[in-house]
Coordinates of C-alpha atoms in Angstrom, one line a residue:
Chain A
G1 CA 138.2 82.5 124.9
A2 CA 138.6 81.7 128.6
G3 CA 138.3 78.1 129.7
V4 CA 137.0 76.7 132.9
S5 CA 138.8 78.1 135.9
Q6 CA 139.0 76.8 139.5
T7 CA 140.1 78.4 142.7
P8 CA 142.1 77.9 144.7
S9 CA 144.5 75.6 142.8
N10 CA 145.7 74.1 146.1
K11 CA 144.0 74.0 149.5
V12 CA 145.5 72.5 152.7
T13 CA 143.2 72.3 155.6
E14 CA 143.0 70.6 158.9
K15 CA 140.7 67.6 159.7
G16 CA 137.3 68.9 160.8
K17 CA 137.5 72.2 159.0
Y18 CA 135.1 73.6 156.4
V19 CA 136.2 74.3 152.8
E20 CA 134.8 75.8 149.7
L21 CA 136.0 75.2 146.2
R22 CA 135.0 77.4 143.3
C23 CA 134.4 76.7 139.7
D24 CA 133.9 79.3 136.9
P25 CA 132.6 77.6 133.8
I26 CA 132.9 78.8 130.2
S27 CA 130.5 81.6 129.6
G28 CA 127.2 80.4 128.3
H29 CA 127.7 76.8 129.3
T30 CA 124.5 75.7 131.1
A31 CA 125.8 72.3 132.2
L32 CA 128.4 72.0 135.0
Y33 CA 129.9 68.9 136.5
W34 CA 132.0 68.2 139.6
Y35 CA 134.3 65.2 139.7
R36 CA 136.8 63.9 142.3
Q37 CA 140.1 62.3 141.4
S38 CA 142.0 60.4 144.0
L39 CA 145.6 59.6 143.5
G40 CA 146.2 57.0 140.8
Q41 CA 142.5 56.7 139.9
G42 CA 140.1 58.0 137.3
P43 CA 137.8 60.9 138.1
E44 CA 134.5 60.0 139.8
F45 CA 131.3 61.9 139.3
L46 CA 130.0 64.0 142.2
I47 CA 127.2 66.3 141.0
Y48 CA 125.7 67.8 137.8
F49 CA 124.0 71.1 137.4
Q50 CA 121.7 72.1 134.6
G51 CA 121.4 75.9 135.0
T52 CA 120.8 76.6 138.7
G53 CA 119.5 73.3 139.8
A54 CA 121.3 70.1 140.7
A55 CA 120.0 67.6 138.2
D56 CA 121.9 64.7 139.6
D57 CA 123.8 64.6 143.0
S58 CA 124.0 60.9 143.1
G59 CA 127.8 60.9 143.3
L60 CA 128.1 63.0 146.5
P61 CA 129.6 60.6 149.0
N62 CA 127.7 61.8 152.1
D63 CA 125.9 64.8 153.5
R64 CA 129.1 66.6 154.3
F65 CA 129.3 67.4 150.7
F66 CA 127.1 70.1 149.1
A67 CA 127.2 72.2 146.0
V68 CA 125.4 75.3 144.8
R69 CA 125.1 77.3 141.6
P70 CA 122.7 80.1 142.5
E71 CA 122.9 82.2 139.3
G72 CA 123.5 79.4 136.8
S73 CA 127.2 80.3 136.3
V74 CA 129.7 80.0 139.1
S75 CA 129.5 76.9 141.3
T76 CA 130.8 76.3 144.8
L77 CA 131.5 72.8 146.2
K78 CA 131.3 72.9 150.0
I79 CA 132.7 70.2 152.3
Q80 CA 132.0 70.3 156.0
R81 CA 134.0 68.6 158.7
T82 CA 136.7 67.5 156.3
E83 CA 138.3 64.1 156.7
R84 CA 141.7 62.9 155.5
G85 CA 139.9 60.7 153.0
D86 CA 138.5 63.8 151.3
S87 CA 142.1 64.6 150.0
A88 CA 141.9 64.5 146.2
V89 CA 141.9 66.7 143.2
Y90 CA 138.4 68.2 142.6
L91 CA 137.7 68.8 138.9
C92 CA 135.0 70.9 137.4
A93 CA 133.8 70.7 133.8
S94 CA 131.3 72.6 131.8
R95 CA 129.3 71.8 128.7
L96 CA 127.3 73.8 126.2
D97 CA 123.7 72.7 126.0
R98 CA 122.9 70.2 123.3
T99 CA 126.5 69.4 122.7
Y100 CA 128.6 66.5 124.1
E101 CA 132.0 67.9 124.8
Q102 CA 132.9 68.6 128.5
Y103 CA 135.7 71.1 129.1
F104 CA 137.7 70.5 132.3
G105 CA 139.2 73.0 134.6
P106 CA 142.7 72.7 136.1
G107 CA 141.4 71.3 139.3
T108 CA 141.8 72.1 143.0
R109 CA 144.1 69.9 144.9
L110 CA 142.7 69.4 148.4
T111 CA 144.9 68.1 151.2
V112 CA 143.3 67.4 154.6
T113 CA 146.0 67.0 157.3
Chain B
E1 CA 125.7 50.1 137.5
L2 CA 127.8 51.3 134.7
K3 CA 131.4 50.1 134.9
V4 CA 134.4 51.0 132.7
E5 CA 137.5 48.9 132.7
Q6 CA 140.8 49.7 131.0
N7 CA 143.8 47.5 130.4
P8 CA 146.6 47.4 130.8
L9 CA 146.9 49.7 133.8
F10 CA 150.5 50.4 132.9
L11 CA 152.3 50.2 129.6
S12 CA 156.0 50.6 129.1
M13 CA 156.6 51.4 125.4
Q14 CA 159.6 51.4 123.2
E15 CA 160.0 54.3 120.8
G16 CA 158.9 53.4 117.3
K17 CA 156.7 50.4 118.2
N18 CA 152.9 50.1 118.2
Y19 CA 150.6 49.5 121.1
T20 CA 146.9 49.2 122.0
I21 CA 145.0 50.3 125.0
Y22 CA 141.6 48.6 125.6
C23 CA 138.5 50.0 127.2
N24 CA 135.5 47.8 128.1
Y25 CA 132.2 49.1 129.5
S26 CA 129.3 47.2 131.0
T27 CA 126.1 48.7 129.7
T28 CA 124.9 50.5 126.6
S29 CA 126.2 54.1 126.3
D30 CA 125.7 56.9 123.9
R31 CA 129.3 58.1 123.5
L32 CA 132.8 57.1 124.4
Y33 CA 135.6 59.6 125.2
W34 CA 139.3 59.4 125.3
Y35 CA 141.3 61.8 127.5
R36 CA 145.0 62.4 128.1
Q37 CA 146.3 63.6 131.5
D38 CA 149.9 64.7 132.1
P39 CA 151.2 64.6 135.7
G40 CA 149.7 67.3 137.9
K41 CA 147.5 68.5 135.0
S42 CA 143.9 68.4 134.0
L43 CA 142.2 66.3 131.3
E44 CA 142.8 67.0 127.7
S45 CA 140.2 65.7 125.3
L46 CA 141.5 63.5 122.5
F47 CA 138.5 61.8 120.9
V48 CA 134.7 61.5 121.2
L49 CA 133.2 58.4 119.5
L50 CA 129.5 58.5 118.8
S51 CA 128.5 55.4 116.9
N52 CA 129.3 51.8 116.2
G53 CA 132.3 51.5 113.9
A54 CA 133.4 55.0 114.5
V55 CA 137.2 55.6 114.0
K56 CA 139.1 58.8 114.7
Q57 CA 142.7 59.5 114.2
E58 CA 145.0 62.3 115.3
G59 CA 148.7 62.0 114.6
R60 CA 150.0 58.8 116.1
L61 CA 146.7 58.1 118.0
M62 CA 143.7 56.3 116.6
A63 CA 140.6 55.4 118.5
S64 CA 137.8 53.0 117.5
L65 CA 134.5 51.9 118.9
D66 CA 132.6 48.6 118.7
T67 CA 129.3 49.2 120.5
K68 CA 128.2 45.6 120.2
A69 CA 131.2 44.4 122.0
R70 CA 131.1 47.4 124.3
L71 CA 134.8 47.9 123.5
S72 CA 136.9 50.8 122.4
T73 CA 140.6 50.8 121.6
L74 CA 143.2 53.4 121.5
H75 CA 146.0 52.5 119.1
I76 CA 149.4 54.2 119.3
T77 CA 151.5 54.0 116.2
A78 CA 155.3 54.4 116.4
A79 CA 155.4 55.6 120.0
V80 CA 157.4 58.7 120.8
H81 CA 158.5 60.0 124.2
D82 CA 155.9 62.9 124.0
L83 CA 153.1 60.4 124.3
S84 CA 154.1 59.5 127.9
A85 CA 151.0 60.3 130.0
T86 CA 148.0 58.6 131.5
Y87 CA 145.1 57.9 129.2
F88 CA 141.5 57.6 130.3
C89 CA 138.5 56.4 128.6
A90 CA 135.0 57.4 129.7
V91 CA 131.4 56.8 128.7
A92 CA 128.3 58.8 128.9
R93 CA 124.6 58.4 128.4
R94 CA 122.2 61.2 127.4
T95 CA 119.6 60.0 129.8
A96 CA 122.1 60.3 132.6
G97 CA 122.8 64.0 131.9
N98 CA 125.9 63.1 130.0
K99 CA 127.9 62.6 133.2
L100 CA 131.1 60.8 132.6
T101 CA 132.0 57.4 134.0
F102 CA 135.8 56.9 133.8
G103 CA 138.0 53.9 133.5
G104 CA 140.9 53.6 135.9
G105 CA 143.4 54.9 133.4
T106 CA 146.4 53.5 131.6
R107 CA 149.8 55.0 132.5
V108 CA 152.0 55.1 129.5
L109 CA 155.8 55.5 129.6
V110 CA 157.7 55.7 126.4
K111 CA 161.3 54.9 126.7
P112 CA 164.0 55.8 124.1

């Protein structure tokens, strides 16, 4: 079946602009995670959804970052007033309820110039 | 705060030889994951270890978990070029929504 998909695969934007990154989880997966991976580092947790609600947003670096999952499926990560330090690969993962395996998407590479 | 440390950060391997990557974590966790990442690609799940003493093997890779020492190892037997990649360990706790805390990764380069 289809895995986790993310769009766009690459996004180049200018400093100060607004961007949206989309994640399509595996059908039926209630848990959805966003992670950010900077060059040469391990992924860092941003936010976790259980269904439609954000169960844990403790990893969001500041209030420029926001994520939604209005219907409990697709999620959008929104970044306002982008800064060069936001440049990274943004990874999405989904998990079936009551299981422990997270399935990662291919990521969106964000470059802020 | 949960911290995960891997060492070494970089491992240059010779084909045919054996090597070990170490993963230490700072507080009690429910499960330990190993992932592989090729350049420019996403994360590929290798192993999930759930309990103390757990050992899993797939091909030339074997992972083990010692929860008392808060240590996992990834052992590579008779390295081959195809194993060149970056390897990450990560830990998760059920009470924290199973969010993953990753180590910094070990970059492996297998030379002929």
